[in-house]
Coordinates of C-alpha atoms in Angstrom, one line a residue:
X169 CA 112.6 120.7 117.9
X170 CA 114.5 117.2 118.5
X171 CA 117.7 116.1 118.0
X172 CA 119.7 113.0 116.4
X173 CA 122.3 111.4 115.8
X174 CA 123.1 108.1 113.0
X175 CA 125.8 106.0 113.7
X176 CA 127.5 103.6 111.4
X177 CA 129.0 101.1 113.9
X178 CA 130.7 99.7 110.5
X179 CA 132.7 102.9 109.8
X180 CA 132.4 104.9 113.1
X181 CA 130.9 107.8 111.5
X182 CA 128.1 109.9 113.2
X183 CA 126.0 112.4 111.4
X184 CA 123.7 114.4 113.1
X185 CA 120.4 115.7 112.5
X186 CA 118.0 118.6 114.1
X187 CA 114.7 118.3 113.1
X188 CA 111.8 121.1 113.4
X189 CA 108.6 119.7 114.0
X190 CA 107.2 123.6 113.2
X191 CA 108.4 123.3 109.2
X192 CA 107.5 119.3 109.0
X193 CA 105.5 116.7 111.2
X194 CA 106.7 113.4 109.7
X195 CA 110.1 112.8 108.4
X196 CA 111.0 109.8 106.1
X197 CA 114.0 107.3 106.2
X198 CA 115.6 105.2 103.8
X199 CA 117.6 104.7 100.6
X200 CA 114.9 106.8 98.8
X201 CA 116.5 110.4 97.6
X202 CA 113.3 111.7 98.8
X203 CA 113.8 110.7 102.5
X204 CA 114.7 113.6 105.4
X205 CA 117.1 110.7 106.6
X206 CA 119.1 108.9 104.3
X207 CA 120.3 105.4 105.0
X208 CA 122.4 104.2 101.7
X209 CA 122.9 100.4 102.3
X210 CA 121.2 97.2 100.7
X211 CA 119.9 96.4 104.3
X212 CA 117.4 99.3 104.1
X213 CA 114.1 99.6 102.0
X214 CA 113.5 102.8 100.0
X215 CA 111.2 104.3 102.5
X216 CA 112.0 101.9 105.6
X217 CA 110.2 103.9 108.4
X218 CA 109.3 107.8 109.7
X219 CA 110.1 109.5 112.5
X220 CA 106.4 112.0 113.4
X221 CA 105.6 114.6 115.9
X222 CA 102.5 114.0 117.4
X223 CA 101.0 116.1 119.9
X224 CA 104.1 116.9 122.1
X225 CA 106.2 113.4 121.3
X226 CA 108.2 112.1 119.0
X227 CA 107.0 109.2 117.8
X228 CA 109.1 105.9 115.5
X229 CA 107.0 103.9 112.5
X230 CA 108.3 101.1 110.8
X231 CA 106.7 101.6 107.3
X232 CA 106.7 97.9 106.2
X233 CA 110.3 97.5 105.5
X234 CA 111.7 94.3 104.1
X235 CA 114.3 93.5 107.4
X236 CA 112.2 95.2 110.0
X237 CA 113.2 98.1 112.6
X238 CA 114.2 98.0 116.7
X239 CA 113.8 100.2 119.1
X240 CA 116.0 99.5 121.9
X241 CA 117.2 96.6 120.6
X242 CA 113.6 95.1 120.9
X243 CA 111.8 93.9 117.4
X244 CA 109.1 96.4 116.8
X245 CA 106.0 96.1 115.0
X246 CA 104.7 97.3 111.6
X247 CA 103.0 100.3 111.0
X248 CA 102.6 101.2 115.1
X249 CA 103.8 104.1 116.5
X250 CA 106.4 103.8 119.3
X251 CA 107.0 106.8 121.9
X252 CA 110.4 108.0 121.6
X253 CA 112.2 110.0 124.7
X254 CA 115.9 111.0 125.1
X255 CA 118.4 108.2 125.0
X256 CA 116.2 105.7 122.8
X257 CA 118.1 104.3 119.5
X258 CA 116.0 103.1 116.9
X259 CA 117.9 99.9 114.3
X260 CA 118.0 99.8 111.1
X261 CA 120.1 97.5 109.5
X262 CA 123.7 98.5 110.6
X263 CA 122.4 101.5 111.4
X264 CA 122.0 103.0 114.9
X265 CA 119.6 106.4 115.8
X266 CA 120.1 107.7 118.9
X267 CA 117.6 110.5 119.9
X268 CA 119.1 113.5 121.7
X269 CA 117.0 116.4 123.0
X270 CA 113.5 116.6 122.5
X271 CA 112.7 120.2 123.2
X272 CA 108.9 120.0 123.5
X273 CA 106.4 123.0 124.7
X274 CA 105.0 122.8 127.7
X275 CA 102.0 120.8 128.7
X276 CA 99.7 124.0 128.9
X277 CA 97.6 126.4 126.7
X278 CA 98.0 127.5 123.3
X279 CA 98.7 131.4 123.6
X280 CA 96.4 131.9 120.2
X281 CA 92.2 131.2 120.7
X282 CA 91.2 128.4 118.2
X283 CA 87.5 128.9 116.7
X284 CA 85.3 126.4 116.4
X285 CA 82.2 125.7 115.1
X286 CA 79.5 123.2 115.7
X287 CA 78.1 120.8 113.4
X288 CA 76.5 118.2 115.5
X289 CA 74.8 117.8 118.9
X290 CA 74.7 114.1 119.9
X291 CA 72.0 112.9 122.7
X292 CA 73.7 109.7 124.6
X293 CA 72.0 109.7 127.8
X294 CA 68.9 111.6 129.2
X295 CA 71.4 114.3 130.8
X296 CA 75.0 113.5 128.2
X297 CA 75.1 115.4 125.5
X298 CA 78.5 115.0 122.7
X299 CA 79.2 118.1 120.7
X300 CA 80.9 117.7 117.5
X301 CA 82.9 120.5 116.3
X302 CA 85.2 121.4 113.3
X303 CA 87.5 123.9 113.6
X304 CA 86.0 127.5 111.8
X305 CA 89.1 127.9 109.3
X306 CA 89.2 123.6 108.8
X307 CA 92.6 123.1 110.9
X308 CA 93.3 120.0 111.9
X309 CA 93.6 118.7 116.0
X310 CA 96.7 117.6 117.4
X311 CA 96.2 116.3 120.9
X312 CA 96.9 112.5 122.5
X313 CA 94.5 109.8 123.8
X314 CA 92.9 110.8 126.6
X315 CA 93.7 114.5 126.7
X316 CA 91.6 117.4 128.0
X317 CA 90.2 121.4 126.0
X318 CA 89.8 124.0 127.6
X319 CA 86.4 126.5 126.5
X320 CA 86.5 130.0 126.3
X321 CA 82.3 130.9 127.1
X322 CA 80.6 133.9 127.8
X323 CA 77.3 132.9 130.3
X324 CA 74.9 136.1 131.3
X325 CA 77.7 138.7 130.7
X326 CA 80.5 137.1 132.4
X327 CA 83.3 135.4 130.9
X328 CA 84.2 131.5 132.2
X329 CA 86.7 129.2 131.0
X330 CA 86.1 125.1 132.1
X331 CA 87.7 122.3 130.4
X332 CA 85.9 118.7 129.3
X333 CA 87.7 115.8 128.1
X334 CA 87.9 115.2 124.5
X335 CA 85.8 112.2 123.5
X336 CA 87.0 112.0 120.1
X337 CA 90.4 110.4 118.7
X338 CA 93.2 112.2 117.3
X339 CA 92.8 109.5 114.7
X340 CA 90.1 111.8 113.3
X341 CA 92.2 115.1 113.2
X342 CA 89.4 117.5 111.2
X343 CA 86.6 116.6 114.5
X344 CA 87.1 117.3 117.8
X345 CA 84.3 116.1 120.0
X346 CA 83.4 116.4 123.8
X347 CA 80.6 114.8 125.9
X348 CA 79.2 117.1 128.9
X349 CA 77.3 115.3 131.5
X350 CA 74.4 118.3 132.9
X351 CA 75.5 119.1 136.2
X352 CA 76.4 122.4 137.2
X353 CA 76.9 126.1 135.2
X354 CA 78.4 125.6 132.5
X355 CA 77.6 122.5 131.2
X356 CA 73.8 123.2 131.5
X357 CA 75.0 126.3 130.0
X358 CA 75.7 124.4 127.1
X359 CA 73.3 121.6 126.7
X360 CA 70.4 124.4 126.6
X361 CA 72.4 127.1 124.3
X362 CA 74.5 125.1 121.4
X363 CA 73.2 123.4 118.9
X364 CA 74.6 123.2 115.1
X365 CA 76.5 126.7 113.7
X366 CA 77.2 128.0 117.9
X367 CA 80.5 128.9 117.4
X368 CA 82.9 129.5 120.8
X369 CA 86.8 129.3 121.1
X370 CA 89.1 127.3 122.8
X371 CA 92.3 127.9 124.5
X372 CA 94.3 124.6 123.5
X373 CA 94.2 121.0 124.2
X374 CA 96.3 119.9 126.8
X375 CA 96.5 116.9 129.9
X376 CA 99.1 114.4 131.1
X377 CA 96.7 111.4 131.1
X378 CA 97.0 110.1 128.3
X379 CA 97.9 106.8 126.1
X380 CA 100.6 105.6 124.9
X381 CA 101.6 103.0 122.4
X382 CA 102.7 100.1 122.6
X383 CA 101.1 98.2 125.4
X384 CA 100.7 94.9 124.6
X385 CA 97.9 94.4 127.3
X386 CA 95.5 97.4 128.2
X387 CA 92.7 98.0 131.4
X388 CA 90.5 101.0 130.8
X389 CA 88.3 101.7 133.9
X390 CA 85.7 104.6 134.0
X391 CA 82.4 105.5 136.0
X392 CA 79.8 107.5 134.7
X393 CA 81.0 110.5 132.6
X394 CA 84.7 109.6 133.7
X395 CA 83.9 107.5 130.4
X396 CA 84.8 110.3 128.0
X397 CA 88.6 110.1 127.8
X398 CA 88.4 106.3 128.0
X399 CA 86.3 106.8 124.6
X400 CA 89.1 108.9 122.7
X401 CA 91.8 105.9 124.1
X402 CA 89.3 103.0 122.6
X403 CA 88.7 104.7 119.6
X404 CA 92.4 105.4 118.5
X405 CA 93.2 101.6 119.5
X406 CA 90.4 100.5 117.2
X407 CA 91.3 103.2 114.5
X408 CA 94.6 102.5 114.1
X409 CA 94.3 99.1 114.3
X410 CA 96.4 98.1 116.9
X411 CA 97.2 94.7 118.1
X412 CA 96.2 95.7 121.6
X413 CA 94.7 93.5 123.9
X414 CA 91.9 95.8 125.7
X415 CA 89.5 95.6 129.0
X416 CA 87.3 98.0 129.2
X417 CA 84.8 98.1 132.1
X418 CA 82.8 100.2 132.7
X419 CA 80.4 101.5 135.8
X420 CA 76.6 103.2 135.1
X421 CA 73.8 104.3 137.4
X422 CA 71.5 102.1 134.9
X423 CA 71.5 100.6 131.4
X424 CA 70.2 104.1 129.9
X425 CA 73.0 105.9 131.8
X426 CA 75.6 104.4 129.2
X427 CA 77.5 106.9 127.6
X428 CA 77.9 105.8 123.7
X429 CA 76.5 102.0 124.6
X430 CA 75.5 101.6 120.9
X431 CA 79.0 102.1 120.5
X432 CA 81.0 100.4 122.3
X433 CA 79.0 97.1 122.0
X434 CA 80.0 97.7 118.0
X435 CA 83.9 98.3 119.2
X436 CA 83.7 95.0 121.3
X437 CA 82.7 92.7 117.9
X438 CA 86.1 94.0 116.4
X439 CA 88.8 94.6 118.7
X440 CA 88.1 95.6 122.2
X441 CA 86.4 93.4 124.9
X442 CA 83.6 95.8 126.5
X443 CA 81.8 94.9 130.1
X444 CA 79.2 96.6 131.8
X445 CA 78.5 97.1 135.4
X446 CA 74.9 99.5 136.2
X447 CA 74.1 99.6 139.8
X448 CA 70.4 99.9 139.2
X449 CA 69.5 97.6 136.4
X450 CA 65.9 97.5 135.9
X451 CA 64.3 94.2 134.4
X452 CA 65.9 93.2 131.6
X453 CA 69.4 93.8 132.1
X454 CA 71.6 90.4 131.8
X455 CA 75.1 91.8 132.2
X456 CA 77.0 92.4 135.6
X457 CA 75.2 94.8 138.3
X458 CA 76.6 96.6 141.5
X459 CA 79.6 99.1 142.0
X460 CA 83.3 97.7 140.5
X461 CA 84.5 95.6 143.6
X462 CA 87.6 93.1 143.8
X463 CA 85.7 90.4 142.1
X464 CA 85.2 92.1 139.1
X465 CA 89.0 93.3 138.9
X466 CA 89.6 90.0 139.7
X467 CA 88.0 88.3 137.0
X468 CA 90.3 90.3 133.9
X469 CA 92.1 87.8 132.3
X470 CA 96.0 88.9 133.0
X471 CA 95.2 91.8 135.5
X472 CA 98.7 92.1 136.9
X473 CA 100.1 92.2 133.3
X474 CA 97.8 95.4 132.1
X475 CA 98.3 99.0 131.3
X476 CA 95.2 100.9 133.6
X477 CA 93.9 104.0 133.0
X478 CA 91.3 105.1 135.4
X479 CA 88.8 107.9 135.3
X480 CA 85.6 108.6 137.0
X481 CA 84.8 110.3 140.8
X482 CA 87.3 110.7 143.4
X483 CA 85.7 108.1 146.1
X484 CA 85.9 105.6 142.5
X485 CA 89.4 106.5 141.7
X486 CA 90.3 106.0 144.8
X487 CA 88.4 102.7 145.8
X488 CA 89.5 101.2 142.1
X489 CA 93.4 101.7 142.9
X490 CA 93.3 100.5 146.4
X491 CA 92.1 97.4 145.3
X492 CA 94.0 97.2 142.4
X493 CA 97.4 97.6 144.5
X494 CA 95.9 94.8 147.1
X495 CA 95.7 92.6 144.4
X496 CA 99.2 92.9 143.1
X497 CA 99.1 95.5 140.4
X498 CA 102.5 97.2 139.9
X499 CA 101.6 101.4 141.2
X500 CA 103.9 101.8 137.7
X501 CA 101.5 100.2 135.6
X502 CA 98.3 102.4 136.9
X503 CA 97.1 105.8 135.3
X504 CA 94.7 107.7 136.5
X505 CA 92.6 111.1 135.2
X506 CA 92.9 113.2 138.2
X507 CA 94.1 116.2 136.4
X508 CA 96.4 118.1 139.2
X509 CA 96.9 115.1 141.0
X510 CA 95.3 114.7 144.5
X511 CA 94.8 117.6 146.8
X512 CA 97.4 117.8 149.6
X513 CA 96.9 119.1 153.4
X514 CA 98.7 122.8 153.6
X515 CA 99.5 125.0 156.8
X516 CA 97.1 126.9 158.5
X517 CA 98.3 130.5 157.3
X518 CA 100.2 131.8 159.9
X519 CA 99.6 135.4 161.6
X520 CA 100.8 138.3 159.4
X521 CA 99.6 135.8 156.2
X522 CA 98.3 138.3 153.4
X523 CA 97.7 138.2 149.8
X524 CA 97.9 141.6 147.8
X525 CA 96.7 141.7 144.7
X526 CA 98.8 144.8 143.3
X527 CA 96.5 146.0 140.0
X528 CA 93.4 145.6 142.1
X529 CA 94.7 147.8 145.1
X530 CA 93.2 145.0 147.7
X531 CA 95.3 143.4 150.5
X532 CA 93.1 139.8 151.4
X533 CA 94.1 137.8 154.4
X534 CA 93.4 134.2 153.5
X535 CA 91.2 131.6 155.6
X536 CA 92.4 128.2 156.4
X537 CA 92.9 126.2 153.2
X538 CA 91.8 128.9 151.1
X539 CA 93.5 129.3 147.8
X540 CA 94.9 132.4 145.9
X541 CA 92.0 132.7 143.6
X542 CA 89.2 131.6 146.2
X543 CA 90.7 133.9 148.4
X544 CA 90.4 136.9 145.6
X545 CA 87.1 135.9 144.3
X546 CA 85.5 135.8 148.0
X547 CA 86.9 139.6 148.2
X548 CA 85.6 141.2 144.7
X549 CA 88.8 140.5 142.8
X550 CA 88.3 140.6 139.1
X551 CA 90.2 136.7 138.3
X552 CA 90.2 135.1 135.1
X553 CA 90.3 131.1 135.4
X554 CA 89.5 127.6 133.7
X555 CA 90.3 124.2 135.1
X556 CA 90.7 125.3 138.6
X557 CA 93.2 122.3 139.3
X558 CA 96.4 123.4 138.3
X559 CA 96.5 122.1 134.6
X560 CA 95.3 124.9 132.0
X561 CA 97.2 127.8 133.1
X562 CA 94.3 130.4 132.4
X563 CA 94.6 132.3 136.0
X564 CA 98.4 132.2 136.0
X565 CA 99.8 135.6 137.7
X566 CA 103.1 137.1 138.1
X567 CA 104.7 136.5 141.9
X568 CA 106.3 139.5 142.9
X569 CA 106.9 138.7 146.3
X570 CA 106.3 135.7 149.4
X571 CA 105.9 131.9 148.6
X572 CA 103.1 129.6 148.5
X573 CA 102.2 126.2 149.0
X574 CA 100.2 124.1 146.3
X575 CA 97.7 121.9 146.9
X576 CA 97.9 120.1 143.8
X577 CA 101.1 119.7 141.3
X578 CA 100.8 123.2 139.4
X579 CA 101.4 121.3 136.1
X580 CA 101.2 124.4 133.7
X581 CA 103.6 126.1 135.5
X582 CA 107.0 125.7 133.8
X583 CA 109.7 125.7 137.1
X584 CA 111.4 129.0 137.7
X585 CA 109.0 131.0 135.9
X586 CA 108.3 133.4 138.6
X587 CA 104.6 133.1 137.8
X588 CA 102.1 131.3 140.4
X589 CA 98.8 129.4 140.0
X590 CA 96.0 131.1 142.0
X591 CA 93.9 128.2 141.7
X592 CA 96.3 125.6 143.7
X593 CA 98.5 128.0 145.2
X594 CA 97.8 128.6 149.0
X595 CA 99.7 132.0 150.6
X596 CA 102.8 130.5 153.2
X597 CA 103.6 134.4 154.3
X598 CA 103.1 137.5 152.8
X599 CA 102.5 137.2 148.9
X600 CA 102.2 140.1 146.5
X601 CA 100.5 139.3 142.9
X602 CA 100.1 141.3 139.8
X603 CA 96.7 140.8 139.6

């Protein structure tokens, strides 16, 4: 649900408008009867521009109207989709929209399983594998840039939730697709048991690192299978043709260790400038070799001017924004996939420090460090659980009494709740949990 206002500086009246993004996504405006907003002057085209929900945001589109649109008093252009928060006006003509509240859900999971079914496994590198899926009842996928979906699996009786970055763009609503690199349970878990009709569920599609339109000038940086939500970013840019101006650099162990190569060299002879960097090239590799250093960062035209997203292992996230901020990039500019954020140092627990999980009878004191959920798991507690940073909301539990500390940002947790994340939530005193 968001709210409006449309003010006719001219005449001084206001009219105001809720919208519900539950009945409609898109919502027209102009001197058209068939526009949700109707602007009645000769200064307006018959269907000017829309207003869509998209996601969680609200979003503004000039539709190719004959005077053009502003948001915040800045030319905007045609057909692009501009990010809308509280407090923007959008122009039209004499016309002034000023958006009020925009009462948007959560960043967290969807209460109600979505089924999907597979119609395509994709081989990109000896050990990446992209599954394509379609949803089992054809709904369409409504998620951002960059954004991550959480798996419901069941693996040798037990039940596991993990979440993988969605590779495809939103651009392409009917497919959702995400690329698992074989490393641990799950994911060899999958690369060995689906293949086309598996069907599995998910929980929702969720994530706060995510692009959004319009930058003028764009960095994406990713290492290894951090690639994956730099893929959904460069494919929506490409898709929707944006007038973007894009970087994107990427780091491999060796030439066949580039995730979707054959695809992003196509991308690059449109829209997007693409560089490699492989640390073990072999013979015939031409293009740049060794780790991303300051030379490298150095060498994008109009660093300091760029939009950066940054995904890949922690030691790379964190070498990449060091250097980045020693060579003058504004912190506000940088983005980087880290989910939860980075883990922070907590107390000791001090003596007396419990955990009491009040369904499973069992009363756990906590080692140094050690989270809610570790802390049940090590003693036999039955825990259900997905991202294990603080960003799905799968383990959440009811806190009947005590406080905790977090070790990362417990993003799916709305404030004053009364809930607590197991999974980033270390005991401070004596905490009793419904679990």
């Amino acid at each position: 649900m968001f709210n409006l206002q449309v003010l006719h500086p001219e005449t001084g009246t206001v009219q105001p408008y809720r919208l519900d993004p539950e009945q409609e996504k898109t919502f027209l405006i102009g001197r058209h009867p068939s526009c949700q907003i109707i602007l009645d002057r000769p200064e307006v085209s018959r269907i000017h521009g829309q207003l869509s929900w998209h996601g969680d945001r609200v979003y503004y589109s000039d539709l190719g109207s004959t005077d053009g649109s502003k948001v915040n008093n800045q030319d905007i252009l045609i057909n692009y989709q501009h990010v809308l928060r509280t407090g923007d006006t959008v122009q039209i003509g004499e016309f002034v929209i000023l958006m009020g509240a925009i009462q948007v859900p959560k960043k967290g999971v969807s209460s109600k399983p979505t089924k999907l079914r597979c119609i395509q496994v994709i081989d990109q590198t000896p050990d990446v594998k992209t599954f394509r899926w379609v949803g089992s009842e054809g709904e369409r996928f409504e998620y951002l840039p960059g954004q991550f979906v959480l798996l419901d699996l069941m693996i040798e009786g037990k039940a596991v939730s993990r979440c993988y970055s969605v590779s495809s763009s939103p651009s392409r609503p009917y497919v959702l697709e995400f690329t698992v690199k074989r490393v641990g349970l799950v994911s060899n878990w999958l690369h060995a048991s689906v293949g086309e009709g598996f069907e599995l569920s998910i929980q929702g599609i969720t994530g706060s690192f995510v692009y959004e339109g319009p930058k003028q000038k764009v960095l994406l940086l990713s290492a290894g299978s951090g690639i994956t939500p730099m893929l959904s970013m460069a494919r929506w840019i490409s898709d929707m043709a944006h007038p973007v101006d894009v970087v994107f650099l990427h780091s491999a162990r060796s030439p066949q260790d580039i995730i979707a190569r054959s695809e992003l060299v196509f991308l690059a002879r449109q829209n997007l400038r693409v560089w490699f960097t492989v640390t073990n090239p072999g013979e015939h590799w031409s293009g740049l070799t060794g780790r991303v250093d300051r030379a490298m960062l150095n060498s994008v035209p109009d660093l300091l001017d760029r939009t950066v997203y940054v995904c890949g292992p922690e030691g790379f996230m964190t070498g990449v924004k060091q250097m980045l901020m020693d060579l003058g990039l504004p912190s506000g500019q940088y983005h980087e996939e880290s989910f939860g954020g980075a883990p922070v140092a907590v107390e000791a627990p001090k003596v007396g420090t419990t955990i009491e999980f009040a369904k499973s009878n069992k009363t756990i004191q906590p080692k140094p460090g050690e989270t809610l959920l570790e802390a049940g798991l090590r003693s036999g507690v039955t825990m259900t659980y997905g991202c294990k940073i603080g960003a799905c909301g799968v383990c959440k539990l009811k806190l009947k009494a005590g406080n905790v500390d977090y070790v990362r940002s417990p993003l799916a947790l709305p404030e004053g709740s009364g809930f607590v994340l197991p999974c980033v939530a270390c005991a401070r005193d004596a905490v009793v949990v419904e679990g």
